[in-house]
GROMACS .gro file of C-alpha atoms in nm:
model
  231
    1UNK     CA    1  -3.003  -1.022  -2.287
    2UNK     CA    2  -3.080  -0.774  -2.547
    3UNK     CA    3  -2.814  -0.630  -2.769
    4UNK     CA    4  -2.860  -0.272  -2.644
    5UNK     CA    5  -2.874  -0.389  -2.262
    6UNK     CA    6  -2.531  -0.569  -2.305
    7UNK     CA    7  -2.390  -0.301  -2.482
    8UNK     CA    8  -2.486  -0.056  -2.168
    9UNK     CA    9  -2.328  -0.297  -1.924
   10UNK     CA   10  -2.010  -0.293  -2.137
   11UNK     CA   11  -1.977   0.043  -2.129
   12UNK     CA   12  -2.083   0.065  -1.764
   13UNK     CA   13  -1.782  -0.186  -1.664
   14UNK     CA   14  -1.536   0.071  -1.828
   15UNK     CA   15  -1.633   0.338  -1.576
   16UNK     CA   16  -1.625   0.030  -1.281
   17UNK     CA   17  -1.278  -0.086  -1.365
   18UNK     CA   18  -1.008   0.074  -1.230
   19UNK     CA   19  -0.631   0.125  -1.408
   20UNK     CA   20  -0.336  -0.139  -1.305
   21UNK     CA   21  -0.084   0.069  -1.101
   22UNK     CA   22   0.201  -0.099  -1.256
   23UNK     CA   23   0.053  -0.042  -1.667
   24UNK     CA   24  -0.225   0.150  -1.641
   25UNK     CA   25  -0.447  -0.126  -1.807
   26UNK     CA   26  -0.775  -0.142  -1.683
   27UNK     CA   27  -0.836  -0.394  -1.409
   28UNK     CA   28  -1.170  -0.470  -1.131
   29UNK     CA   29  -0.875  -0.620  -0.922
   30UNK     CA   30  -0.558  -0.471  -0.741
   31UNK     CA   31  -0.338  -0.531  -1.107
   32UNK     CA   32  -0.387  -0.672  -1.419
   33UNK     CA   33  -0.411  -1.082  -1.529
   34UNK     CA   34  -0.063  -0.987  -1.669
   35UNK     CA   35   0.101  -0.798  -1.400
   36UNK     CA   36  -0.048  -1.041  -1.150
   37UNK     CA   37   0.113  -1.318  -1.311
   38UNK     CA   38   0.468  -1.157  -1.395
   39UNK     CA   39   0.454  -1.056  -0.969
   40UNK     CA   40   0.385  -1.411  -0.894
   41UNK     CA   41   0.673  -1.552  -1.084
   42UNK     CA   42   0.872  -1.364  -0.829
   43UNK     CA   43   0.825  -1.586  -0.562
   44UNK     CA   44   1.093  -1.742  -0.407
   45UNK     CA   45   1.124  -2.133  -0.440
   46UNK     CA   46   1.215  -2.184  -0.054
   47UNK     CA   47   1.071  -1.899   0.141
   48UNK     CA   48   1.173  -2.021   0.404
   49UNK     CA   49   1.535  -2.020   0.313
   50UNK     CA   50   1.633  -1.776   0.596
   51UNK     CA   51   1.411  -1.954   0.845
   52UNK     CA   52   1.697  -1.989   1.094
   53UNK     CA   53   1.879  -1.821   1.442
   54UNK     CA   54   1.954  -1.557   1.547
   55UNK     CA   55   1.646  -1.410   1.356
   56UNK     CA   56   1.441  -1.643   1.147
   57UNK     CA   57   1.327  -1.493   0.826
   58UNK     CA   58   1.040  -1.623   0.590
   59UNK     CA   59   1.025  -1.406   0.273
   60UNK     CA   60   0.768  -1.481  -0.019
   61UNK     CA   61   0.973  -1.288  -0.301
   62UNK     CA   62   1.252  -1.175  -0.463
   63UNK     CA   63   1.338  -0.806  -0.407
   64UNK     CA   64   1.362  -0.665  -0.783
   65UNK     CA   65   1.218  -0.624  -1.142
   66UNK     CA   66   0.853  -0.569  -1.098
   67UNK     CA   67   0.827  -0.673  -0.711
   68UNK     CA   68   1.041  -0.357  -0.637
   69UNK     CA   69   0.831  -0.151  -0.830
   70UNK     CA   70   0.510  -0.245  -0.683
   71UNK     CA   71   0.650  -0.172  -0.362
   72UNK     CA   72   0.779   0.153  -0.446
   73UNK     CA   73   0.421   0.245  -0.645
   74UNK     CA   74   0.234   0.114  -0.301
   75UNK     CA   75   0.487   0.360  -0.077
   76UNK     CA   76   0.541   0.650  -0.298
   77UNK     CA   77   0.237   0.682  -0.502
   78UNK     CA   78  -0.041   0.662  -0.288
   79UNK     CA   79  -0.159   0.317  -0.370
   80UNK     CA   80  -0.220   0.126  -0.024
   81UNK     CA   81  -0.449  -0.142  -0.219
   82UNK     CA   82  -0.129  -0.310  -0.336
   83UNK     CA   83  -0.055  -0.439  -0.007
   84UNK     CA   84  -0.353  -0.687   0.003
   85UNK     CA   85  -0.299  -0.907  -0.279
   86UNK     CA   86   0.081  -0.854  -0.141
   87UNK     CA   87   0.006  -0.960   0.228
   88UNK     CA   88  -0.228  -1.202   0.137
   89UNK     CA   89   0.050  -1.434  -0.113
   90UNK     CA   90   0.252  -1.395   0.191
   91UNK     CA   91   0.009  -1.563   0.436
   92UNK     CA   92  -0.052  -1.803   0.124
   93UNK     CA   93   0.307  -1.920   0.158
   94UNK     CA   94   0.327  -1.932   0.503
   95UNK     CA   95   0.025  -2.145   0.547
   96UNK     CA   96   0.221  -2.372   0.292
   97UNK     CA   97   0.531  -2.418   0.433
   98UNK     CA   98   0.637  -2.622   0.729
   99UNK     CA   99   0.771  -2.340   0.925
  100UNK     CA  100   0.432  -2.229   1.019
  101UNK     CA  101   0.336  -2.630   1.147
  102UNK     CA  102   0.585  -2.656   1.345
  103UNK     CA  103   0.569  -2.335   1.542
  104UNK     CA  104   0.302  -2.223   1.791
  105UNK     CA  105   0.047  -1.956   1.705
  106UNK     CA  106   0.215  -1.630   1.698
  107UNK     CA  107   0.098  -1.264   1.764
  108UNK     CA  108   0.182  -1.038   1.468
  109UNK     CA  109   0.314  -0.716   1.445
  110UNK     CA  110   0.438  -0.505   1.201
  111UNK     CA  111   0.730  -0.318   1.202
  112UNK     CA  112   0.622   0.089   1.222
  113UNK     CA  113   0.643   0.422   1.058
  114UNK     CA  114   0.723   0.694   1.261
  115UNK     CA  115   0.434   0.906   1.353
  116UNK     CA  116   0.551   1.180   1.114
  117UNK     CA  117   0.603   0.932   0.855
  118UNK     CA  118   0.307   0.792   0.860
  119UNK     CA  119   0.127   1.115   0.905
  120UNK     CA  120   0.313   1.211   0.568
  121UNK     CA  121   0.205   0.899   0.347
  122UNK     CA  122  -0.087   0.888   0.526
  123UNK     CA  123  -0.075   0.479   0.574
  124UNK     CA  124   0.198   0.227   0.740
  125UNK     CA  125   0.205  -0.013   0.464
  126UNK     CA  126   0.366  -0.274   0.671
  127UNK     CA  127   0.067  -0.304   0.906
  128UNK     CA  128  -0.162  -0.295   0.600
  129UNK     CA  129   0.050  -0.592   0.443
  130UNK     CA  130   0.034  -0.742   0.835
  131UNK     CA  131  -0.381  -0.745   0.825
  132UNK     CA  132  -0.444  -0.881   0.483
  133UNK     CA  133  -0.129  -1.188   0.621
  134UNK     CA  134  -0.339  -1.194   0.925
  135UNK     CA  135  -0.726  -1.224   0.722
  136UNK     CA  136  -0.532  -1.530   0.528
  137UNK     CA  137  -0.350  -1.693   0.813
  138UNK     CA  138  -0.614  -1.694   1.078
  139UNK     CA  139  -0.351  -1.520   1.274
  140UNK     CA  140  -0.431  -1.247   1.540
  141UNK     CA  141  -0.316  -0.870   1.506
  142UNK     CA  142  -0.156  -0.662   1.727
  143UNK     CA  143  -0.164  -0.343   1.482
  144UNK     CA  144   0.029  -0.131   1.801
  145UNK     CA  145   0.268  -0.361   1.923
  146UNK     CA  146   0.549  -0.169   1.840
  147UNK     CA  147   0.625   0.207   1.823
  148UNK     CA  148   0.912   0.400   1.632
  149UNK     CA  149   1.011   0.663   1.855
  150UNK     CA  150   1.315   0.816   1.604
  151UNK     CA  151   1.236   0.942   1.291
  152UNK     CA  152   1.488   0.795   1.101
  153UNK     CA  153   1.668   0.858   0.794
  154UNK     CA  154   1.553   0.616   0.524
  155UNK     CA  155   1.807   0.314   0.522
  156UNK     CA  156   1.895   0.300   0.112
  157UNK     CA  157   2.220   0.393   0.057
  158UNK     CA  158   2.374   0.371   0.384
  159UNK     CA  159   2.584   0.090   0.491
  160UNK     CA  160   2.552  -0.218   0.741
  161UNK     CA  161   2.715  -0.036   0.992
  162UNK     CA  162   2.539   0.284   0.927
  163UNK     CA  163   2.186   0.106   0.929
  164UNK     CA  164   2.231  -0.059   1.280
  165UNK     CA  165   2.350   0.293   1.420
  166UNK     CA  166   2.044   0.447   1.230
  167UNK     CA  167   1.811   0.221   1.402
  168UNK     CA  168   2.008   0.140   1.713
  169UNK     CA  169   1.720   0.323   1.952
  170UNK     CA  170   1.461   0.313   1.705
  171UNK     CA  171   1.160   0.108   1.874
  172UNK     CA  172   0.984   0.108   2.189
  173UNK     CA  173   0.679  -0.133   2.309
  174UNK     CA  174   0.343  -0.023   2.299
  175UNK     CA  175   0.156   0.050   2.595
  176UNK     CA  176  -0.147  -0.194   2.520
  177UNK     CA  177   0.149  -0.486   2.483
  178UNK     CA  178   0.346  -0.383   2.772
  179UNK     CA  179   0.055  -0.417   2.940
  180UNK     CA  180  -0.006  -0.788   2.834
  181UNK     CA  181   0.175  -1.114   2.948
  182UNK     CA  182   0.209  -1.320   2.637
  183UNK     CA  183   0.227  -1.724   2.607
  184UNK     CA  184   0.255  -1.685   2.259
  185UNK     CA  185   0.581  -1.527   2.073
  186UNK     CA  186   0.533  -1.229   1.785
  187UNK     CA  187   0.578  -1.259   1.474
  188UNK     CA  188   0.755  -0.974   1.307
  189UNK     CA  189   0.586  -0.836   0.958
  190UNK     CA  190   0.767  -0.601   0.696
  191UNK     CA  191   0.740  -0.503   0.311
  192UNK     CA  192   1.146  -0.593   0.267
  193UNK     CA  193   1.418  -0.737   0.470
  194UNK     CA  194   1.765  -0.668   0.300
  195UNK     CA  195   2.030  -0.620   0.615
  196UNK     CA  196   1.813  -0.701   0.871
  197UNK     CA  197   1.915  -0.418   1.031
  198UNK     CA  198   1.593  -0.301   1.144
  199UNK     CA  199   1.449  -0.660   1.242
  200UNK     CA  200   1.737  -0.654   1.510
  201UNK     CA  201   1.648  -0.350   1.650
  202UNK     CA  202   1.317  -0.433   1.678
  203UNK     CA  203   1.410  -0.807   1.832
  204UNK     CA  204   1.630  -0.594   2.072
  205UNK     CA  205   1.357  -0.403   2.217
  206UNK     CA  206   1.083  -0.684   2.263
  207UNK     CA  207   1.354  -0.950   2.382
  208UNK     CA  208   1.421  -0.661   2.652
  209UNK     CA  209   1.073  -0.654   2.733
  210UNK     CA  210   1.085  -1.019   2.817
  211UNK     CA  211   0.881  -1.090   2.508
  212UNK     CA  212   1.003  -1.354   2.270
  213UNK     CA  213   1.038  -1.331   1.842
  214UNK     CA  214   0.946  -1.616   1.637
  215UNK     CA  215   1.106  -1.482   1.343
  216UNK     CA  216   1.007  -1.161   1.053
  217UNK     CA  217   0.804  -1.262   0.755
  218UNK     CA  218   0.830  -1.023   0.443
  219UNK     CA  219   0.705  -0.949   0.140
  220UNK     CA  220   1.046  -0.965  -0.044
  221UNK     CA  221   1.441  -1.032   0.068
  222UNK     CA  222   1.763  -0.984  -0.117
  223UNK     CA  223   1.831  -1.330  -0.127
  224UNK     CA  224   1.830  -1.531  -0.465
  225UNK     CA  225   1.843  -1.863  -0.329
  226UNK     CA  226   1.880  -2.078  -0.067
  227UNK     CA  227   2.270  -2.059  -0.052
  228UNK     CA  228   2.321  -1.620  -0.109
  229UNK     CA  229   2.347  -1.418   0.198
  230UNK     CA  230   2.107  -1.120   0.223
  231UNK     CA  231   2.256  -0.754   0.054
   0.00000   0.00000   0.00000
């Protein structure tokens, strides 16, 4: 290739490449080689550490450092694209582990924003974390499953008994599932699970529905290890 031709194309690629959200370093991908890297050495050793009754859990990371941060950049600064690479190491994991072997083919659904909410940020980034899971894992979608019919106050800084009463009438089915008889149990999606305050609310509503949770799968949880209990 000639000299000037390769110099062009160069140039060209700066205008292509977009900035990493996390450092601002230019990137053709969702984040920089380095921020990609420090996000994966979040990942928890046993995701499926939480994998058991009365709500199974499967969570990929560890809720801090630059995991957090991601999450709050893909929420709170307009930047939806995080949540593929995000939902996509999820379904990664889960195809990994022997929770998802073992257990028949759920239907996925993500936990919801409230219409206002979502109006607001202008994205539910739990369903958009639930499709890229669901274009990894083969799994189908049901995008609707679940409505929130409360707008909510936002759940930091309140406690355990604050969150459940926050949430406590939070959900309803959606039509187009209510309208369905499922064989298969959902599958719960979400950015974090700390309390799991909302995941029982939402439980709550389907079970009363007559329609049966596998478990919640997450991007992040508060627990360290195997042995911690979640914040």
């Amino acid at each position: 290739m000639p000299t000037w031709k390769h110099s062009f194309n160069n140039f060209l690629n700066l205008f292509l490449q977009s900035h990493c959200p996390l450092c601002q370093r230019p990137t053709s991908g969702e984040f920089c080689p380095y921020c990609t890297k420090q996000l994966q050495s979040c990942q928890h050793k046993d995701p499926a550490a939480l994998w058991q009754q009365p709500i199974p859990v499967f969570g990929w990371g560890i809720y801090g450092g630059i995991v957090k941060r991601a999450i709050a950049v893909m929420k709170y600064e307009n930047q939806p694209q995080i949540a593929r690479p995000l939902g996509q190491w999820l379904g990664e994991a889960w195809l990994l582990s022997n929770v998802s072997k073992i257990n028949p083919q759920p239907l996925v659904i993500p936990i919801p924003l409230h219409p206002h909410k979502q109006k607001t940020r202008g994205y539910n980034q739990a369903g958009l974390i639930a499709q890229s899971f669901c274009q990894t894992t083969g799994l189908k979608l049901q995008v609707n499953g679940l409505k929130r019919v409360q707008d909510t106050q936002a759940q930091f800084g309140l406690s355990v008994s604050e969150r459940e009463n926050n949430l406590a009438e939070a959900f309803a089915v959606g039509e187009e599932l209510r309208r369905r008889r499922l064989n298969v149990p959902v599958l719960l999606v979400d950015d974090i699970y700390t309390t799991g305050a909302t995941a029982r609310s939402a439980v709550k509503i389907l079970n009363q529905n007559s329609i049966s949770v596998l478990g919640l799968v997450a991007v992040t949880t508060a627990v360290k290890d195997k042995y911690a209990k979640s914040l």
